[in-house]
Coordinates of C-alpha atoms in Angstrom, one line a residue:
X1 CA 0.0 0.0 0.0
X2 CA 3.0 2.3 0.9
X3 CA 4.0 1.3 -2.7
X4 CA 0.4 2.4 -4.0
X5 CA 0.7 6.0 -2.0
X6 CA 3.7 6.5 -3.9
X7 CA 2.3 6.1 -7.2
X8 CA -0.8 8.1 -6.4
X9 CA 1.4 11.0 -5.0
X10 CA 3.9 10.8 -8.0
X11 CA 1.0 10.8 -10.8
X12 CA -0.5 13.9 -9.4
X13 CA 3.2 15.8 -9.3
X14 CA 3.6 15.2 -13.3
X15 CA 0.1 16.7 -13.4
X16 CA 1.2 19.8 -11.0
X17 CA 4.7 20.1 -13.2
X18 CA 2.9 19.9 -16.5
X19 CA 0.6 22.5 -15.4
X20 CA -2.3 20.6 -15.9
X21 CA -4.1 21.7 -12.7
X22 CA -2.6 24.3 -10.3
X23 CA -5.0 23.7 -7.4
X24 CA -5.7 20.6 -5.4
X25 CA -9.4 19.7 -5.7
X26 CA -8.8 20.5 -9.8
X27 CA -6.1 17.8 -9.7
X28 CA -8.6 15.3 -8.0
X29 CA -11.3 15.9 -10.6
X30 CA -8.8 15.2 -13.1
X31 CA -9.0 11.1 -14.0
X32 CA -5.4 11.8 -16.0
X33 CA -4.0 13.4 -12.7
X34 CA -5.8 11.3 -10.0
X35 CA -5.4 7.3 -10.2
X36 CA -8.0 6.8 -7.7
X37 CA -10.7 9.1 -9.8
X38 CA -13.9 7.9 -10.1
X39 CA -17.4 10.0 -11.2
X40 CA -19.1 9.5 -8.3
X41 CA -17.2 10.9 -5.5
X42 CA -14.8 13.2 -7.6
X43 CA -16.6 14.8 -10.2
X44 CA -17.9 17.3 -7.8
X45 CA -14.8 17.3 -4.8
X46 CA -14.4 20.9 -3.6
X47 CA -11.5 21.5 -1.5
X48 CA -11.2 24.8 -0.1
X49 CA -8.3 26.6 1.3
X50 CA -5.6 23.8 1.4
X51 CA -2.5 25.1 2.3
X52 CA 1.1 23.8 2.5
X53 CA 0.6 21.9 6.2
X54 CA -2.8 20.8 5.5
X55 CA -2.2 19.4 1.8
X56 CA 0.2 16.1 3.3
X57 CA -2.7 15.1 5.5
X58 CA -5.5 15.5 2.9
X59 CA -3.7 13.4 0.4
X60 CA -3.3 10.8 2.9
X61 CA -6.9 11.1 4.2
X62 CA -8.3 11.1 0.7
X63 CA -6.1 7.9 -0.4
X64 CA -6.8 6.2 2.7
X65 CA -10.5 7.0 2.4
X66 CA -10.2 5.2 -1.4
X67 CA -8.5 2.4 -0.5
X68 CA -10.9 2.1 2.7
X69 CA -7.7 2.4 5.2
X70 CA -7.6 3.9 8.6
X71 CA -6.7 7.6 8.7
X72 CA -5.9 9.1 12.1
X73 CA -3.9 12.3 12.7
X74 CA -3.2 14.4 15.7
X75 CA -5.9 17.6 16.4
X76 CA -3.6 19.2 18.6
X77 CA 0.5 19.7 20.1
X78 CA 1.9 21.8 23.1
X79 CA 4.8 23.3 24.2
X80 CA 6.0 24.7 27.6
X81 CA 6.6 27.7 25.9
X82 CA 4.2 30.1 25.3
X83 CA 4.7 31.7 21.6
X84 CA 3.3 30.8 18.3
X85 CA 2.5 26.8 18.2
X86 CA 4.1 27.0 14.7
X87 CA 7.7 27.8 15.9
X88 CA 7.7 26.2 19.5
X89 CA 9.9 23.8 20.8
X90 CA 9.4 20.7 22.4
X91 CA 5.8 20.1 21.0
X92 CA 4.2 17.2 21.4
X93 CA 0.9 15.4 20.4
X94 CA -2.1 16.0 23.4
X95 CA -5.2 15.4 21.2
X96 CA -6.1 12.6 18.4
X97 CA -8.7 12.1 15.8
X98 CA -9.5 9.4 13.8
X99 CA -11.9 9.2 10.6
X100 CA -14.6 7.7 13.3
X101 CA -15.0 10.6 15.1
X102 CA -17.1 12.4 12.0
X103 CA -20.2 11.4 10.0
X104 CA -18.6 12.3 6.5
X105 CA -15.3 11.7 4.5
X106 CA -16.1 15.9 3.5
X107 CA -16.4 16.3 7.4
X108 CA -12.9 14.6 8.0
X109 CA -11.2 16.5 5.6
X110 CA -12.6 19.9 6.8
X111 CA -12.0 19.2 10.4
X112 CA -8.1 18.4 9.2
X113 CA -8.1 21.8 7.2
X114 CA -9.2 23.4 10.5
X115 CA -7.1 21.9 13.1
X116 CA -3.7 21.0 11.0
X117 CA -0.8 23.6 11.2
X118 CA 2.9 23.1 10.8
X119 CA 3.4 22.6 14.0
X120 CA 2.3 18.7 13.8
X121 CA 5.4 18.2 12.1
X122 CA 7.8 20.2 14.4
X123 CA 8.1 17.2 16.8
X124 CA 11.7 15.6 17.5
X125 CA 12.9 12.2 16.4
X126 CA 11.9 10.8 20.0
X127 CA 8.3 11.9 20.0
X128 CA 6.6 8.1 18.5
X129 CA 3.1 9.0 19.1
X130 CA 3.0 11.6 16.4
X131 CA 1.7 11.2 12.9
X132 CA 5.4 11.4 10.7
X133 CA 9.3 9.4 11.6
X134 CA 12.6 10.9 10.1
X135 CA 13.3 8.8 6.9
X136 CA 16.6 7.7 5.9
X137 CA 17.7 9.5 2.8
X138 CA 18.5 6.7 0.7
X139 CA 16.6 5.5 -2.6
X140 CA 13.5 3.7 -1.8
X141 CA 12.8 4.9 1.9
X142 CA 12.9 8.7 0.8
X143 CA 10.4 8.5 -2.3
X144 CA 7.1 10.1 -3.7
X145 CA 4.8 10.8 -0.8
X146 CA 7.7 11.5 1.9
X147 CA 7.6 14.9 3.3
X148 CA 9.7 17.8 3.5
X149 CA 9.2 19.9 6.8
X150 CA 11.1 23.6 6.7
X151 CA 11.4 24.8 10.0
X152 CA 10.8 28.2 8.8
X153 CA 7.2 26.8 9.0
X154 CA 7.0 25.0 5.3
X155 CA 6.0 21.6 4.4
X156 CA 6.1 20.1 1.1
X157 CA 5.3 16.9 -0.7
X158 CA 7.9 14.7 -2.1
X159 CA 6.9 13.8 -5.9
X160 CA 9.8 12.3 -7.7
X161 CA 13.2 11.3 -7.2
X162 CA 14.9 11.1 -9.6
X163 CA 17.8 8.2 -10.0
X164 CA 20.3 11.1 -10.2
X165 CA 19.7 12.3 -6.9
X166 CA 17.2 15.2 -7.6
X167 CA 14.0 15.4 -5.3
X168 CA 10.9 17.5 -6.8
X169 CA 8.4 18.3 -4.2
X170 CA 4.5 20.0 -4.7
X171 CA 4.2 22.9 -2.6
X172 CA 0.7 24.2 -1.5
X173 CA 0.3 28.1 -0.6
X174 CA -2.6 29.6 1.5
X175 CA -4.5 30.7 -1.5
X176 CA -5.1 27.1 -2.3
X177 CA -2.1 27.1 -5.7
X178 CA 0.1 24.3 -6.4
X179 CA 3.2 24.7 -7.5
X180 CA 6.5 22.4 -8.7
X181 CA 9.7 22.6 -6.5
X182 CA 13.1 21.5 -6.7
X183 CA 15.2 20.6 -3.2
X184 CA 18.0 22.7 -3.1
X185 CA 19.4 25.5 -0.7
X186 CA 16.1 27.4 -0.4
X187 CA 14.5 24.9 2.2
X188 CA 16.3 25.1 5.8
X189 CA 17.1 22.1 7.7
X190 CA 17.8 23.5 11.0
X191 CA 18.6 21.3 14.3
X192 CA 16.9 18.4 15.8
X193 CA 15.2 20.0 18.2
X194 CA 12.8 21.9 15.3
X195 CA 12.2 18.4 13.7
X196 CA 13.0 19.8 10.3
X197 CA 13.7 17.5 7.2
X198 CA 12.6 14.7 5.2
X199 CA 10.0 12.1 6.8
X200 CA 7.3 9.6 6.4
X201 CA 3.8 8.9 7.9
X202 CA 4.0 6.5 10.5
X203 CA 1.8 3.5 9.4
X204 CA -1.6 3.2 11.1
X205 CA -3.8 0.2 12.1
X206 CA -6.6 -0.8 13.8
X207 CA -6.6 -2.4 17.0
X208 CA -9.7 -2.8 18.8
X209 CA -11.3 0.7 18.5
X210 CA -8.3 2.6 18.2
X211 CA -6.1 3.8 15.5
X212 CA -2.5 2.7 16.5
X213 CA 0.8 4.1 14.9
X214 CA 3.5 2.0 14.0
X215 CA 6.6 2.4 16.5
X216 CA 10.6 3.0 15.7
X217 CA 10.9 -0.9 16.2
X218 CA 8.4 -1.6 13.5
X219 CA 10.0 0.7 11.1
X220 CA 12.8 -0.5 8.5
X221 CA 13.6 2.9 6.8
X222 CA 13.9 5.1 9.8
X223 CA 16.8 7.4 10.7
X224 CA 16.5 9.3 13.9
X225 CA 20.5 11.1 13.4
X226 CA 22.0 11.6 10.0
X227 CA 19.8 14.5 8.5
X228 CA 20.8 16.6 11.4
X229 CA 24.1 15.6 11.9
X230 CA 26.9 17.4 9.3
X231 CA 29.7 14.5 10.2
X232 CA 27.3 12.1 8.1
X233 CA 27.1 14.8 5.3
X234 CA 29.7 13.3 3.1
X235 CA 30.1 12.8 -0.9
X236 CA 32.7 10.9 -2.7
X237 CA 35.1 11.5 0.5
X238 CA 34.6 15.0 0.7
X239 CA 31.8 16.9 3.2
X240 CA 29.4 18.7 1.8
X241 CA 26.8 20.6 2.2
X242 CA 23.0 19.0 3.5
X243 CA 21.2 19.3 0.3
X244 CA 24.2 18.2 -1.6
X245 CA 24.4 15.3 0.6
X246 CA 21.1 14.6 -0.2
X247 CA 21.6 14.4 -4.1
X248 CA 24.7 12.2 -3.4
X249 CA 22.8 9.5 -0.9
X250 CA 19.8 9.6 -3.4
X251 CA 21.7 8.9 -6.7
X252 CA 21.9 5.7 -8.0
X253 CA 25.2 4.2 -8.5
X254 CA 26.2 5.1 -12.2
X255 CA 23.4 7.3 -13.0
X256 CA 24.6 9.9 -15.5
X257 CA 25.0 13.9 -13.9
X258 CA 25.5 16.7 -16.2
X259 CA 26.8 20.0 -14.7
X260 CA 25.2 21.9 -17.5
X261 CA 21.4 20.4 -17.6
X262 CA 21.5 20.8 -14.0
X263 CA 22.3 24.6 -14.5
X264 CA 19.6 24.5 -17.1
X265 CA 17.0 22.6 -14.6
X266 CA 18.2 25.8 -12.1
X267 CA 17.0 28.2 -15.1
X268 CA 14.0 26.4 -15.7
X269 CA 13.3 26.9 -12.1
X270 CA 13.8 30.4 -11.7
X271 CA 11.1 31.1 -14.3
X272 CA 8.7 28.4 -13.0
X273 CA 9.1 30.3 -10.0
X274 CA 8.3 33.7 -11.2
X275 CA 5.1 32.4 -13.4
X276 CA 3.8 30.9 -10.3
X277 CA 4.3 34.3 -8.8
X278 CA 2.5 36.1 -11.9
X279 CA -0.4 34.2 -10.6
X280 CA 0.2 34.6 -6.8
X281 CA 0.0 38.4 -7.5
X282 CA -3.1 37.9 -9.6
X283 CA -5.3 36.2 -7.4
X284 CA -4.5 39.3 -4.8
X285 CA -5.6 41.6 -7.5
X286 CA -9.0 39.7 -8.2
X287 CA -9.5 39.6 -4.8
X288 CA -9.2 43.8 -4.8
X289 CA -6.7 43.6 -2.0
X290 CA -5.1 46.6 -4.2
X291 CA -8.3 48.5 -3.1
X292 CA -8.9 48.1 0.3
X293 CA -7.4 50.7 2.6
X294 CA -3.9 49.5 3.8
X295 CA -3.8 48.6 7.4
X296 CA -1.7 50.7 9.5
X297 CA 0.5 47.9 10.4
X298 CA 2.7 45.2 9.3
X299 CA 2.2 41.8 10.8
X300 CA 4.7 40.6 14.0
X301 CA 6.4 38.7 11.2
X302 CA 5.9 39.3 7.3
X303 CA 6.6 35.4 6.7
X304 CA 4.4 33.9 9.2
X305 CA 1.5 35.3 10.0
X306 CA -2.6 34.6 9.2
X307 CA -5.2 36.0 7.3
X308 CA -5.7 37.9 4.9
X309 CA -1.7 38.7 4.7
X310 CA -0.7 35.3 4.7
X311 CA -3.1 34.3 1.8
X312 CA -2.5 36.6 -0.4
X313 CA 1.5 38.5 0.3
X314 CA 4.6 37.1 -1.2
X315 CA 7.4 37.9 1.1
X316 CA 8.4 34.0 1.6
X317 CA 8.1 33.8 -2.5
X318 CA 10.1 36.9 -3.0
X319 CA 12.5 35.4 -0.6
X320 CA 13.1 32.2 -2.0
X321 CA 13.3 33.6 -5.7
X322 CA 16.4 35.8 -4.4
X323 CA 17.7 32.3 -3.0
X324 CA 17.5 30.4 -6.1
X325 CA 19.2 33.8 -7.9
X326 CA 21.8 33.6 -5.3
X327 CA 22.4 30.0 -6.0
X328 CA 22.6 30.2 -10.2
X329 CA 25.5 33.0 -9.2
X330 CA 27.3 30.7 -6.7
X331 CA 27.1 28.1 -9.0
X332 CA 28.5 29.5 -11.6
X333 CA 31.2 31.7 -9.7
X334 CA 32.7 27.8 -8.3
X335 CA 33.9 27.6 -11.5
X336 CA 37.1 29.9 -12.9
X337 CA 36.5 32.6 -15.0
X338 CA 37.4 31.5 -18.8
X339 CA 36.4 28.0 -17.9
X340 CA 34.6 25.8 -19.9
X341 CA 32.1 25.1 -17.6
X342 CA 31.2 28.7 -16.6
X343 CA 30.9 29.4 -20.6
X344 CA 28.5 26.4 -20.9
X345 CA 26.5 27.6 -18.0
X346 CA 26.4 31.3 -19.5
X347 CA 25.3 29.2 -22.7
X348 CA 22.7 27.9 -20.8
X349 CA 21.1 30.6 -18.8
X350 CA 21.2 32.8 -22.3
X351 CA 19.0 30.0 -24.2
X352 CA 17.0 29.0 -21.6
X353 CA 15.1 32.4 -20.4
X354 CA 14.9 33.1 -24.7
X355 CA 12.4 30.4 -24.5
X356 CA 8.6 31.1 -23.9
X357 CA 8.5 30.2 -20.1
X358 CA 10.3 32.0 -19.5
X359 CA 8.6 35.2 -20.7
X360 CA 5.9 36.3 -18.6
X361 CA 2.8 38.7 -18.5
X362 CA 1.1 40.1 -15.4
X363 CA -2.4 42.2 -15.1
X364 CA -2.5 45.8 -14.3
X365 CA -4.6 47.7 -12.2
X366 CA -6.1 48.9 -16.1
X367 CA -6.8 44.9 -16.5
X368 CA -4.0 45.1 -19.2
X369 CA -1.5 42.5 -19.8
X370 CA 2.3 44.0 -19.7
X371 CA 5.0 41.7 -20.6
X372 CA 8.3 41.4 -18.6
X373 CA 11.5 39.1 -18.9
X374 CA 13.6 37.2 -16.6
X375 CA 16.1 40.8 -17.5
X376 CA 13.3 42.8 -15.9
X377 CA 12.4 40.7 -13.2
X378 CA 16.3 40.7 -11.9
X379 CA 16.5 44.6 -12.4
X380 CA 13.5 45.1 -10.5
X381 CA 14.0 42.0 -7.8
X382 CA 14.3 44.2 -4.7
X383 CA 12.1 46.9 -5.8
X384 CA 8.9 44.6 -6.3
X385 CA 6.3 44.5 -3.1
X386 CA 5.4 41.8 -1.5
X387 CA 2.4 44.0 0.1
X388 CA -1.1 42.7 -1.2
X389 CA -2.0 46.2 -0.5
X390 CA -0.1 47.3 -3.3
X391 CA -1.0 47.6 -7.1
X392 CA 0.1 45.3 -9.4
X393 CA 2.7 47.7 -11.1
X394 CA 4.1 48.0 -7.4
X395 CA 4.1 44.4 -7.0
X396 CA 6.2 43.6 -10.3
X397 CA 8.6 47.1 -9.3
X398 CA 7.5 49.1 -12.4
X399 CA 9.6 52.4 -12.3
X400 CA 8.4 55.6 -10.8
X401 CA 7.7 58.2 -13.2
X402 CA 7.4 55.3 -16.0
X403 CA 4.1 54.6 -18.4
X404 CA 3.8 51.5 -16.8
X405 CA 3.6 52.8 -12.8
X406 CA 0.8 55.3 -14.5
X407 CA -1.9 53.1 -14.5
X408 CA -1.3 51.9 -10.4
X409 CA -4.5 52.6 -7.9
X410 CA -2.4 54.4 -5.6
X411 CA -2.4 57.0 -2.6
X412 CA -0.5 58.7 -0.1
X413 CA -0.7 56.0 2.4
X414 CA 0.4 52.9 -0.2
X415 CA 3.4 55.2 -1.3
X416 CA 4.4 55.4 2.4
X417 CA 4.2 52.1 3.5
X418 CA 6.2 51.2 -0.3
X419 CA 9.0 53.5 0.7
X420 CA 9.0 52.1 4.4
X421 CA 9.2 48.3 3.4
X422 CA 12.3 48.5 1.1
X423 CA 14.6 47.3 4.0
X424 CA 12.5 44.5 4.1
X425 CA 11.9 43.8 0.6
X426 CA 16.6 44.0 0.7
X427 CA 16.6 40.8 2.8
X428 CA 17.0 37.7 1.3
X429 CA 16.6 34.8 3.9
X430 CA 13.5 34.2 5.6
X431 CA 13.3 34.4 9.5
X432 CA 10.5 33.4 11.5
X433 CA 9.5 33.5 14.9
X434 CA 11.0 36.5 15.4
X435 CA 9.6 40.7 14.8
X436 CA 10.1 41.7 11.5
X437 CA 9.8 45.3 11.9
X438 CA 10.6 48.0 8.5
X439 CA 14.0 48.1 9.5
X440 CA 14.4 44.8 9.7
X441 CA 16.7 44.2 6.5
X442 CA 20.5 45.5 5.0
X443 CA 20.1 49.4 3.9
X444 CA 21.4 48.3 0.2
X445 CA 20.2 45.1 -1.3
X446 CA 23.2 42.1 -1.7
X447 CA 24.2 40.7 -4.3
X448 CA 22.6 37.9 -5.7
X449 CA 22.3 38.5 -9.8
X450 CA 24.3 35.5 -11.5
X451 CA 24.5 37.4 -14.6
X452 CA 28.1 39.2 -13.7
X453 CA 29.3 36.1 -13.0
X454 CA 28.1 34.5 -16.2
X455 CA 29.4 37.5 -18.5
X456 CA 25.4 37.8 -20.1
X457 CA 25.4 41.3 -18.7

């Protein structure tokens, strides 16, 4: 059955990277995306809201309720400390609920919607009455359907791995989108005691009345020290870093790695990342966020928050775009200058953003298209709002005094709060847990633009 959930979890992630649905219940309806469709119960599935922590549970209720296995998952954790559940330590399980407790399937998936937040999976490696168990990275434990916990407060969905080593991932967002990922140096790790990393669902039976987890002693592919422990990080000898220890203990033996498609993958990346954020910023522009007054303050923390911020801002897309960026220019700066390698990745960044996905268009405030390129997007990358409260010019950076910032719904207030925010909008990792007031980031943005590096500018 684990086997089966890997399949299921794997045929919807081609559907997600293909773009042949973008939201979860769409995916579901979708016989070529969903290998447990059928008319009767799909045809019509609404699922509301979904967002990164609740989608792992969901898939797992709605493929155990298909294959009529038990689904249980824990309602509620607690921590000594008293801050935001989310970013605690030392949480632990205090409540359960099983799919017994509730009339409906519909009601068992709402219920999980309300009551699951990512801080079910900030438990340690010790706590075995919890609903996930750190998984070894190797092939065949780690696989479609494990899960990726951020301690930042992100969770995402292992969908491939790929026999070189490369792990793709579906990531939900609060306004219900699902996007493609790659694994790379954008998703934190952090220590043991957040719980962050890769890990499986604990296996659930019945016994009696009661849904039962499996425990450590039951489980074959479980590994409770290496993801947080850099002595084990090794490759070929050497140590390296986490996420390139993961591609090492991933690949199989004498599958084929090319420098320069993996650059290209990067590229690819990069403008997957900014289409999906072409339609982050459109959904907060149908919604007339742009409209509304703008609040006279920021939330605690601009990354993690609630509402209507969290559903419909970008600062923890913004951030991660810079991250890729800074990773493309690292990349290629590894390499000498002159050498054949840095030339074939100049080659490749040069013909990949040429093609047509990379090439985007976003909707003004006018309801016009304007079309930008991956050139605009890095001249404008710490100029362009992560506010919902902002127009969609602001949003994309257009420049002040230029035909396309004419046509922005804008006042007195926006303007201030624009001008206020650009410390913020200069910082390129993502903190949490922590105030994130307007002075919060560098004065000057860094430096993050691969193109120098790569000689394409």
């Amino acid at each position: 059955m684990e086997r089966d959930w890997s399949a299921f979890i794997a045929r919807l992630g081609r559907a997600v990277e293909s773009r042949r649905c973008n939201r979860l219940d769409r995916c579901l309806r979708d016989p070529e995306a969903n290998s447990l469709w059928d008319a009767q119960t799909d045809a019509r599935l609404r699922l509301d809201d979904i967002d990164c922590a609740d989608l792992p549970y969901i898939l797992r209720a709605y493929y155990s309720y298909k294959r009529r296995l038990p689904f249980g998952f824990v309602s509620n954790v607690r921590s000594a400390q008293q801050t935001d559940t989310r970013y605690a330590l030392g949480l632990r399980p205090t409540r359960w609920s099983s799919w017994r407790d509730y009339r409906t399937p519909r009601a068992v998936f709402h219920k999980v919607v309300e009551l699951v937040h990512s801080g079910m999976y900030r438990t340690t490696a010790e706590v075995q009455d919890g609903d996930f168990y750190p998984v070894a990275v190797r092939p065949g434990a780690l696989r479609p359907g494990s899960i990726y916990y951020d301690p930042n407060g992100h969770v995402l969905v292992v969908s491939e791995v790929r026999p070189d080593g490369v792990v793709h991932l579906i990531d939900g967002h609060p306004d219900g989108g699902l996007t493609w990922k790659r694994f790379g140096p954008r998703y934190a790790i952090g220590t043991a005691r957040v719980g962050g990393g890769f890990k499986n669902f604990r296996p659930q039976r019945i016994d009696g009345r009661y849904v039962v987890r499996a425990r450590d002693s039951e489980l074959t592919d479980i590994d409770s020290r290496s993801q947080w422990d850099p002595s084990a990080w090794v490759a070929n000898g050497q140590p390296v870093s986490f996420h390139d220890w993961v591609r090492a203990a991933l690949a199989v033996p004498g599958a084929p790695r090319d420098p320069e498609s993996d650059y290209r993958e990067m590229v690819g990346s990069l403008c997957r990342d900014i289409v999906d954020r072409v339609d982050a910023v459109d959904l907060a522009r149908t919604a007339g966020l742009h409209l509304r007054p703008h609040p006279n303050y920021l939330p605690w923390n601009i990354y993690g928050t609630n509402g209507d911020w969290e559903t419909w801002s970008t600062p923890s897309r913004d951030a991660a775009l810079k991250v890729v960026l800074r990773d493309l220019r690292d990349t290629a700066a590894a390499q000498p200058p002159g050498s054949p390698l840095r030339a074939a990745f100049a080659r490749a960044w040069s013909e990949e953003i040429a093609k047509p996905g990379c090439h985007f268009r976003y909707i003004n405030s006018a309801g016009a298209p304007v079309e930008l390129t991956v050139d605009d997007v890095l001249d404008r990358l710490f100029t362009m709002s992560f506010d919902p409260y902002h127009c969609p010019e602001l949003r994309w950076g257009a420049p002040e005094g230029s035909p396309e910032r004419a046509t922005c719904v804008d006042d007195p207030v926006r303007r201030a709060w624009y001008r206020a925010e650009q410390r913020l909008r200069n910082r390129v990792d993502r903190v949490y847990g922590v105030a994130t007031p307007v002075t919060f980031g560098p004065e000057t943005p860094p430096d993050v633009d691969p193109r120098p590096v790569l000689g394409v500018r």
